[in-house]
PDB file of C-alpha atoms in Angstrom:
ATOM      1  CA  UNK A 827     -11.024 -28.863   5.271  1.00  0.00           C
ATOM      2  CA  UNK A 828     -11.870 -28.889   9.156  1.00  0.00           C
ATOM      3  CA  UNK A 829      -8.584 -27.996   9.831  1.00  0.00           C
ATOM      4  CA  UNK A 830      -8.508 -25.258   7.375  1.00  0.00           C
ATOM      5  CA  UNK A 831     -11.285 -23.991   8.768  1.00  0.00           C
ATOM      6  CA  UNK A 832     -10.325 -24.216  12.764  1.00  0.00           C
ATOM      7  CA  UNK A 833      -7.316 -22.608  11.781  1.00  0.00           C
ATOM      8  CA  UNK A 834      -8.953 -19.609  10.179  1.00  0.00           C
ATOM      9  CA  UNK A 835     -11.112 -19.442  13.383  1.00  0.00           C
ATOM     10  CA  UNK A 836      -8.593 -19.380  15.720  1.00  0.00           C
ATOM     11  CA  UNK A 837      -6.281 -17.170  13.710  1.00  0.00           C
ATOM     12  CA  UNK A 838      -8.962 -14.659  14.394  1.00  0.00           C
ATOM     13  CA  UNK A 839      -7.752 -14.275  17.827  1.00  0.00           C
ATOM     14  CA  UNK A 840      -4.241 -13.136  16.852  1.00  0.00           C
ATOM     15  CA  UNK A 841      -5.610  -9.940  14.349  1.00  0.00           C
ATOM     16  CA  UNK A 842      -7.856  -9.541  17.004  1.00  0.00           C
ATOM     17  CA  UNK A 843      -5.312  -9.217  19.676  1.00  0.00           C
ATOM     18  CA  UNK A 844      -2.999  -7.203  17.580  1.00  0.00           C
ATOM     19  CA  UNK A 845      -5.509  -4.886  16.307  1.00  0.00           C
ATOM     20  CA  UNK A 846      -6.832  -4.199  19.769  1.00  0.00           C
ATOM     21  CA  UNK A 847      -2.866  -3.327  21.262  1.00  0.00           C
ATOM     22  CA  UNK A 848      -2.463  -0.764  18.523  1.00  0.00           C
ATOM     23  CA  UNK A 849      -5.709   0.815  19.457  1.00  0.00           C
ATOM     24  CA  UNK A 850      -5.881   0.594  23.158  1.00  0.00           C
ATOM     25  CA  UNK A 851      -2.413   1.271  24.016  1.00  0.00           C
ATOM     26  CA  UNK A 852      -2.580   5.095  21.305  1.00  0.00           C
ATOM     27  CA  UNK A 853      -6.114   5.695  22.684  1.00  0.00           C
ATOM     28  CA  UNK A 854      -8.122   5.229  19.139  1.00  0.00           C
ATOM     29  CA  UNK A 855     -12.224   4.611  20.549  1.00  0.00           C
ATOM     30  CA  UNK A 856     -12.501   1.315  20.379  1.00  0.00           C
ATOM     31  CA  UNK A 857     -16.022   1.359  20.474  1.00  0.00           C
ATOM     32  CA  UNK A 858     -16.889   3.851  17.973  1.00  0.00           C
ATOM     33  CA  UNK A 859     -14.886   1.484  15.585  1.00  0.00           C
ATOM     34  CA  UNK A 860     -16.334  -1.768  15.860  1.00  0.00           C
ATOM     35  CA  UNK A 861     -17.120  -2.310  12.311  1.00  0.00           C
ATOM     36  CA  UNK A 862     -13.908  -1.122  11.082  1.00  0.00           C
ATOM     37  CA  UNK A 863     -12.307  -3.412  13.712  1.00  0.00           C
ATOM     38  CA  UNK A 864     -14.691  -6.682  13.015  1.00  0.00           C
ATOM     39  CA  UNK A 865     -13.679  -6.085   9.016  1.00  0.00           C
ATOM     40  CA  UNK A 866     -10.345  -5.598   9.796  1.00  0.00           C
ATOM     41  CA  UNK A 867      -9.685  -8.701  11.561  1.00  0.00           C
ATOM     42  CA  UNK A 868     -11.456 -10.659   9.094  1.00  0.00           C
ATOM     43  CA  UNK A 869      -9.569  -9.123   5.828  1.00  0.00           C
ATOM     44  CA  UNK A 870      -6.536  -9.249   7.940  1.00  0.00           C
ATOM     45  CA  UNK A 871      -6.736 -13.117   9.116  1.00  0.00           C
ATOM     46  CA  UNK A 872      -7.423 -13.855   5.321  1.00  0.00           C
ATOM     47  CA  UNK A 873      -4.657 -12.417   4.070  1.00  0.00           C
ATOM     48  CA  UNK A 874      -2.650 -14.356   6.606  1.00  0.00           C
ATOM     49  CA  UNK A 875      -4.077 -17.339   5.540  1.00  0.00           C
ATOM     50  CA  UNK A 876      -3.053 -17.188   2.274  1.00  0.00           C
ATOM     51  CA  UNK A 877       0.226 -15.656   2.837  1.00  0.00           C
ATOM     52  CA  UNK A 878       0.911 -18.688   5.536  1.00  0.00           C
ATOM     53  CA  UNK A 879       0.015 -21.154   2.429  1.00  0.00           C
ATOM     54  CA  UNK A 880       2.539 -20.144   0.309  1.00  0.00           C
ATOM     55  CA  UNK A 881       5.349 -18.600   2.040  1.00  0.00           C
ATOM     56  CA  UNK A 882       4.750 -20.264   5.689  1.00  0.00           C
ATOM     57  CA  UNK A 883       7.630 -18.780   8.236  1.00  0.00           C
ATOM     58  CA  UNK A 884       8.149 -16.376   5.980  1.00  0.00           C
ATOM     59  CA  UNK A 885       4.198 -14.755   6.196  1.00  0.00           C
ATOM     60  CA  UNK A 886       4.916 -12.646   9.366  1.00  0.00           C
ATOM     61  CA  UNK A 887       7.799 -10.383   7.101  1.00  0.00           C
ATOM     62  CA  UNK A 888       4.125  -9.676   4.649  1.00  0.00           C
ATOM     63  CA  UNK A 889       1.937  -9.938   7.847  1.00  0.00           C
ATOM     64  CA  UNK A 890       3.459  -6.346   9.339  1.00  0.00           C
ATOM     65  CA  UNK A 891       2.664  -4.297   6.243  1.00  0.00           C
ATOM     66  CA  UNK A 892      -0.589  -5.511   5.545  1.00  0.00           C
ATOM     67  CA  UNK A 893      -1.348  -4.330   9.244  1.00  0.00           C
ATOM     68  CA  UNK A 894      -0.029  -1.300   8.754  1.00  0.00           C
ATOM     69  CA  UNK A 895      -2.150  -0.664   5.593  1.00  0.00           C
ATOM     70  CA  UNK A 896      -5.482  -1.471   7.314  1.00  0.00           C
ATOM     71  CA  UNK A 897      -4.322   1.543  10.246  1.00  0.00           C
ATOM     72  CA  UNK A 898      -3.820   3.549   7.282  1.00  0.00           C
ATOM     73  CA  UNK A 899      -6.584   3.256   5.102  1.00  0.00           C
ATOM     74  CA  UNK A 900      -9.468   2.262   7.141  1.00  0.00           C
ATOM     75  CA  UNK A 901      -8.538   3.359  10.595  1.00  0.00           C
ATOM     76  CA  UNK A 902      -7.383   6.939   8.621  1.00  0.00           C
ATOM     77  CA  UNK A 903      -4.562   7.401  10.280  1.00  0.00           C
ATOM     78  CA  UNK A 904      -1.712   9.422   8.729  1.00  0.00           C
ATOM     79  CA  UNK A 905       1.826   7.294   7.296  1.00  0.00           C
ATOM     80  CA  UNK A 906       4.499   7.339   9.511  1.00  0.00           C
ATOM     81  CA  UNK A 907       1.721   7.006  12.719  1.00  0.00           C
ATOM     82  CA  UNK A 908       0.421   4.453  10.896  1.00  0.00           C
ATOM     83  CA  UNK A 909       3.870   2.754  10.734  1.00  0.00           C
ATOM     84  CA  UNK A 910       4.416   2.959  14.498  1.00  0.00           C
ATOM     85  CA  UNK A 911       1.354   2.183  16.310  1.00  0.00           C
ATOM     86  CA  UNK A 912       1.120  -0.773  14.098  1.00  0.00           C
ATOM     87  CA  UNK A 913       4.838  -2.100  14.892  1.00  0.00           C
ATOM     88  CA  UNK A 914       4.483  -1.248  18.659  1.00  0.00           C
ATOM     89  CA  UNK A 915       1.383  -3.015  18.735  1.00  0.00           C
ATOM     90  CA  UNK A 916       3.326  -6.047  17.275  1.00  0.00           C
ATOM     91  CA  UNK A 917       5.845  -6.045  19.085  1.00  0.00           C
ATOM     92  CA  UNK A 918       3.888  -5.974  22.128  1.00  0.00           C
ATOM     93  CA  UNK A 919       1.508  -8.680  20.602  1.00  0.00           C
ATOM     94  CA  UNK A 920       4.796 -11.159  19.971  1.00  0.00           C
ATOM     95  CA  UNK A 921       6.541 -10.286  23.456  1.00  0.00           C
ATOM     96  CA  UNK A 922       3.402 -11.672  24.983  1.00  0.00           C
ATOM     97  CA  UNK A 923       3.775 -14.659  23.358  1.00  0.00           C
ATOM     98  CA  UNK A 924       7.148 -15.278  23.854  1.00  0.00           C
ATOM     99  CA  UNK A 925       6.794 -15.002  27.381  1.00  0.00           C
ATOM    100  CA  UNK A 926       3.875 -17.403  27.330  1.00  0.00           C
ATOM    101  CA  UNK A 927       5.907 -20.097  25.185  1.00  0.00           C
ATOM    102  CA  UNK A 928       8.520 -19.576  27.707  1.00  0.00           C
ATOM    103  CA  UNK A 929       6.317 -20.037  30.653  1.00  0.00           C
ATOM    104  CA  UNK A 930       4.726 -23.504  28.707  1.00  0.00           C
ATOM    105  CA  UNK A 931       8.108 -24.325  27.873  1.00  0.00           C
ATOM    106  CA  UNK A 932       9.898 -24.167  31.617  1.00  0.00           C
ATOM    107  CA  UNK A 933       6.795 -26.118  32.989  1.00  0.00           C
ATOM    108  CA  UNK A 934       6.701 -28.911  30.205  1.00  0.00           C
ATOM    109  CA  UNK A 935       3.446 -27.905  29.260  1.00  0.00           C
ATOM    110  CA  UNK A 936       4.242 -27.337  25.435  1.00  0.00           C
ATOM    111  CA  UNK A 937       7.445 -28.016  23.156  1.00  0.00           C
ATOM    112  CA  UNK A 938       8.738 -25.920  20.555  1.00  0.00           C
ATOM    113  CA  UNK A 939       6.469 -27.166  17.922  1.00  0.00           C
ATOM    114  CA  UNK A 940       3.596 -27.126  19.699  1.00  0.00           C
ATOM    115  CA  UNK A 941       3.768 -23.460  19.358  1.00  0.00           C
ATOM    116  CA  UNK A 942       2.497 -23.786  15.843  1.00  0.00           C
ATOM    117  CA  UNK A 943      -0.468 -21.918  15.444  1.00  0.00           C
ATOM    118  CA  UNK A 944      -1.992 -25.234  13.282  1.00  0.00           C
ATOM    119  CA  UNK A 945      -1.789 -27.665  16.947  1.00  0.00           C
ATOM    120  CA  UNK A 946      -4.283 -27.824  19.801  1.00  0.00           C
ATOM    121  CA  UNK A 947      -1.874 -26.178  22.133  1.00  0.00           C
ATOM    122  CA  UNK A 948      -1.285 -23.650  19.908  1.00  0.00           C
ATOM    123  CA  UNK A 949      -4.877 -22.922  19.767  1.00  0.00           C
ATOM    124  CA  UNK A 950      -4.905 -22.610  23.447  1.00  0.00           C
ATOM    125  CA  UNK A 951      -2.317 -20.238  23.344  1.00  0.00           C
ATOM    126  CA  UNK A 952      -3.827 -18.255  20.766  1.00  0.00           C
ATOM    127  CA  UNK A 953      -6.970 -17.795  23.140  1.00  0.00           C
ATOM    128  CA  UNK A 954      -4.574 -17.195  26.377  1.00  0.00           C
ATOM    129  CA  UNK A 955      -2.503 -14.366  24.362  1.00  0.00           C
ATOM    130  CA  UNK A 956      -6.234 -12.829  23.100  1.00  0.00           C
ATOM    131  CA  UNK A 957      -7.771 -13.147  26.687  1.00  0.00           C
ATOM    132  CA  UNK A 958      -4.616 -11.034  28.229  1.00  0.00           C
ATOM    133  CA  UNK A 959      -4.925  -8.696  25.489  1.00  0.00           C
ATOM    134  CA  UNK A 960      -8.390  -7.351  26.562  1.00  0.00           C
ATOM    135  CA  UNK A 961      -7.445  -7.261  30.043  1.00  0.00           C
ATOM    136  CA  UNK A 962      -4.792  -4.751  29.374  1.00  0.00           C
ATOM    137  CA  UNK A 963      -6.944  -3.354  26.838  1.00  0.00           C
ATOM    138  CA  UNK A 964      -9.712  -2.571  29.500  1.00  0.00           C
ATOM    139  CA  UNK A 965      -6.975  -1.813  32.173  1.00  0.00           C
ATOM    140  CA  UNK A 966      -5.632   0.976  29.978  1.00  0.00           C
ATOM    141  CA  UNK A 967      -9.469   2.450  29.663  1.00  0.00           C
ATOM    142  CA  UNK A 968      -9.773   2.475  32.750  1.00  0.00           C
ATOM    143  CA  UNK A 969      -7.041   4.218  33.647  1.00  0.00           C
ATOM    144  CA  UNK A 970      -7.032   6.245  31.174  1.00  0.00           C
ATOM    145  CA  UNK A 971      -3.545   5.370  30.510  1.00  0.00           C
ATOM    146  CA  UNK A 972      -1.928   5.428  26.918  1.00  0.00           C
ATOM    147  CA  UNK A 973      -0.033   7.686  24.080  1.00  0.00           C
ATOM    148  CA  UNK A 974      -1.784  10.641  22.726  1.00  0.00           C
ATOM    149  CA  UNK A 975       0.916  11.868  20.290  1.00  0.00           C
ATOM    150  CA  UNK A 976       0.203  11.739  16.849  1.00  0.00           C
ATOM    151  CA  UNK A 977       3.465  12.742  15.017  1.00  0.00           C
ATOM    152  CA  UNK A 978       2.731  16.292  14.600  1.00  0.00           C
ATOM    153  CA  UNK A 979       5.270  18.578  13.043  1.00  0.00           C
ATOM    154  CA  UNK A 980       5.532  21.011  15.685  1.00  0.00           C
ATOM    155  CA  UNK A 981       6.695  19.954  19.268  1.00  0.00           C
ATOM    156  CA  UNK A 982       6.962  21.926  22.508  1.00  0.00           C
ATOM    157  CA  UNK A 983      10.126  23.644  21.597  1.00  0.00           C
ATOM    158  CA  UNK A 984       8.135  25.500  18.982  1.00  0.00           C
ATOM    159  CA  UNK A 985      10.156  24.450  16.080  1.00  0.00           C
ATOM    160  CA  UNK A 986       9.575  21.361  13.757  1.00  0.00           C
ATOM    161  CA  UNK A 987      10.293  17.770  14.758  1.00  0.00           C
ATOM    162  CA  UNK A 988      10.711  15.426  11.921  1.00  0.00           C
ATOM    163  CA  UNK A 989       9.037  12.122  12.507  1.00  0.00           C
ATOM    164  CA  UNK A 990      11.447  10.028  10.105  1.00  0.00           C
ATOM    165  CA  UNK A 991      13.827   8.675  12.750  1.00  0.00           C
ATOM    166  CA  UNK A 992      11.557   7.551  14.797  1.00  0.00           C
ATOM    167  CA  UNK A 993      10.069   4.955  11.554  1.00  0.00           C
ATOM    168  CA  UNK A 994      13.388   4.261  10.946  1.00  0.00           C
ATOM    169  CA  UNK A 995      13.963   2.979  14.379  1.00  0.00           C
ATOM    170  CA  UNK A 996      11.053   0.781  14.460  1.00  0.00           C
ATOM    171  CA  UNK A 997      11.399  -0.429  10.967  1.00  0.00           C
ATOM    172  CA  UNK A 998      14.905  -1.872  12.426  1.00  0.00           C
ATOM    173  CA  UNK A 999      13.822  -3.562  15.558  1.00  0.00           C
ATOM    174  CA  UNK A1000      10.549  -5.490  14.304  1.00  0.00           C
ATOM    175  CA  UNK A1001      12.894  -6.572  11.323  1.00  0.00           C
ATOM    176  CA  UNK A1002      15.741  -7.381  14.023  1.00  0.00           C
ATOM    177  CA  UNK A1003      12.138  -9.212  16.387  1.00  0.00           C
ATOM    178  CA  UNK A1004      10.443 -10.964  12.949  1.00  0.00           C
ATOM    179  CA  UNK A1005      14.673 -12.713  12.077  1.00  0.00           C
ATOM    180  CA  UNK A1006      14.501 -13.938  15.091  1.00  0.00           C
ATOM    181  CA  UNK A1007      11.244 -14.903  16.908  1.00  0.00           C
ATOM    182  CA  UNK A1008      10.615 -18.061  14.220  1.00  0.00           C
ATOM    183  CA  UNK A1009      13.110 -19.763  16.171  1.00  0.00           C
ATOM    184  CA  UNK A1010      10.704 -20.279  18.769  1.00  0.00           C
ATOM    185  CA  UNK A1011       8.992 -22.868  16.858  1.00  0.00           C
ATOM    186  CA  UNK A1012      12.153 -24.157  15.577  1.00  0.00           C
ATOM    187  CA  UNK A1013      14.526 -24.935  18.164  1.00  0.00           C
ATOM    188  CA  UNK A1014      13.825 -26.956  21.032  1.00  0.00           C
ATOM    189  CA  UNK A1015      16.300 -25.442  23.702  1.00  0.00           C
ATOM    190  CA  UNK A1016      15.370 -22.854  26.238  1.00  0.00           C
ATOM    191  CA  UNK A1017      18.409 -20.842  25.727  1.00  0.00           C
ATOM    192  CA  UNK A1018      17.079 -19.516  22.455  1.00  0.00           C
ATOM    193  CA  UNK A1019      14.032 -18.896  24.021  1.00  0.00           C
ATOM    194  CA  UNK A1020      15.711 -16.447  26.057  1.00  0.00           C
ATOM    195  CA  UNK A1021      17.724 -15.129  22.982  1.00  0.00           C
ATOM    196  CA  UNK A1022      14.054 -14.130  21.851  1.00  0.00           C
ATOM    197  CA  UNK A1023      13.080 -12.671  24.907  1.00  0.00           C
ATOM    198  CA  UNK A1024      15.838 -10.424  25.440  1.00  0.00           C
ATOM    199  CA  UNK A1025      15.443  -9.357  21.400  1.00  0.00           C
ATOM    200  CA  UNK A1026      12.086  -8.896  21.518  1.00  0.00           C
ATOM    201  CA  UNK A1027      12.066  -7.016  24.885  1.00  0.00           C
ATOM    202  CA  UNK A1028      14.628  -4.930  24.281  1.00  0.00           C
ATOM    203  CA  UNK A1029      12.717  -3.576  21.249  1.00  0.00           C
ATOM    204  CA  UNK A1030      10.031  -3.007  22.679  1.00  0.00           C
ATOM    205  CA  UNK A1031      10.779  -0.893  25.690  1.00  0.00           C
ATOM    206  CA  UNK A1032      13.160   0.882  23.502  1.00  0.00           C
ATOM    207  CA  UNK A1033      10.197   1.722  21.076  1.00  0.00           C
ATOM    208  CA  UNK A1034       7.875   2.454  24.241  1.00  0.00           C
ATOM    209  CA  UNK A1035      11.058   5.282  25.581  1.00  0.00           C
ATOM    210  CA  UNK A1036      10.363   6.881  22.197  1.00  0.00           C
ATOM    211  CA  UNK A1037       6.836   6.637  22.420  1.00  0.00           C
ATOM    212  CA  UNK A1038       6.866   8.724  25.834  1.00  0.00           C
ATOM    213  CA  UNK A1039       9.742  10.687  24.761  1.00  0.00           C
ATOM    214  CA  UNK A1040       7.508  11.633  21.807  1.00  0.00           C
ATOM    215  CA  UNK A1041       4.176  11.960  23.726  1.00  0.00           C
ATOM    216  CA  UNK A1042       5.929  14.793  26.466  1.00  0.00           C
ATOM    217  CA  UNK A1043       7.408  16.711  23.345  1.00  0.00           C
ATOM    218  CA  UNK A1044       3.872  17.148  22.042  1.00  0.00           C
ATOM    219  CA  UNK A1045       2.008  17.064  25.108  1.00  0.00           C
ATOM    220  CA  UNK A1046       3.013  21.006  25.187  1.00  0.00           C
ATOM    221  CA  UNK A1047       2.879  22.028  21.806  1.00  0.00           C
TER     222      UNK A1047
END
C-alpha cells in the first residue's frame, strides 16, 4: 500500500511536468489556470495509475489521448490544437528524459531498470525531469518566448490553410517515439539508448519546424 501510494505521489511530477510544457512552451497563462492545472494533474496521474495496473508498458499508447482530452475539455482549447500542443509537449517531456537516462546511464549512476518509475532512482529522476521543466517553463516567461498560433483557418497568404497535415504528422512521430522509447527500460545497452535519442529528437525538432513554420504563417494574418 506504501508503495502504491509513493508511486501515485511521485507520478504527480510527470503530469505535472507534461502539463506545464504544453502550456508554457504555446503561451496558455499559467497562472490564471491553476485550478484547472492542480485538477488536471490529479485526474490525469489517476488515470495513469490505473491504466499502468492493467496494461503496464502499454499505458503510455492510452496516456497521450487522455492528455489530449484534458487540453480539450478543460483547458477549452479547440481539436486539432488540442492534438498538437499536447503531443509536442510530450515529446518534449520524453526527450528530456531520455537524455537524462542517458546521462545516468554513461556515468553508472542508474541501469536500464532503474528507470522504472516504481524504483528510488526512478523517483529521483522523476523530480530531476519536473525541476528542469519549470526552469524552462519560467525561462520561456521571461523571455517571452513561445508559439502563439492557434490553427486558424486563414494564414498570411489570405487564403485558407487546412490544419489536418500538420495532426497527421504528429500523430506519426509520437506513435513512431511511444514504439520505441519502452526500450529504455528494457534493454541494457547504450546503443539503443541512442536509437531513442535520435527517434525521439528527430521528432521533435521536426514537430518544433512546423510549429514555427505555422506560427510565421499566422503571425500576419
Amino acid at each position: 500500500m506504501v508503495r502504491e501510494v509513493v508511486s501515485f505521489v511521485f507520478s504527480l511530477f510527470d503530469a505535472a511536468s507534461i502539463l506545464l510544457l504544453i502550456l508554457s512552451v504555446f503561451r496558455i497563462n499559467i497562472r490564471s489556470n491553476m485550478v484547472r492545472i492542480i485538477g488536471s494533474v490529479i485526474i490525469s496521474t489517476v488515470l495513469s495509475t490505473l491504466l499502468s495496473n492493467f496494461i503496464h508498458q502499454y499505458a503510455i499508447f492510452f496516456l497521450v489521448p487522455v492528455m489530449i482530452g484534458i487540453v480539450r475539455f478543460v483547458f477549452g482549447e479547440k481539436t486539432k490544437y488540442s492534438i498538437w500542443i499536447t503531443i509536442v509537449g510530450y515529446v518534449l517531456f520524453l526527450l528530456i528524459q531520455a537524455f537524462l537516462g542517458l546521462l545516468f546511464l554513461s556515468y553508472g549512476l542508474m541501469g536500464p531498470e532503474d528507470m522504472q518509475p516504481f524504483t528510488v532512482k526512478g523517483y529521483i529522476a522523476q523530480v530531476i525531469t519536473f525541476i528542469i521543466v519549470v526552469i524552462i517553463s519560467i525561462f520561456l516567461k521571461r523571455t517571452n518566448d513561445g508559439f502563439d498560433f492557434d490553427f486558424s483557418d486563414r494564414v498570411n497568404t489570405g487564403r485558407k490553410s487546412s490544419s489536418k497535415p500538420y495532426v497527421i504528422v504528429a500523430i506519426i512521430s509520437v506513435f513512431i517515439v511511444l514504439i520505441t522509447y519502452p526500450n529504455l527500460y528494457y534493454q541494457e545497452t547504450i546503443r539503443m539508448f541512442y536509437l531513442v535519442l535520435v527517434i525521439n529528437t528527430s521528432a521533435f525538432f521536426l514537430l518544433i519546424f512546423l510549429s514555427m513554420k505555422r506560427d510565421r504563417e499566422e503571425m500576419l494574418r
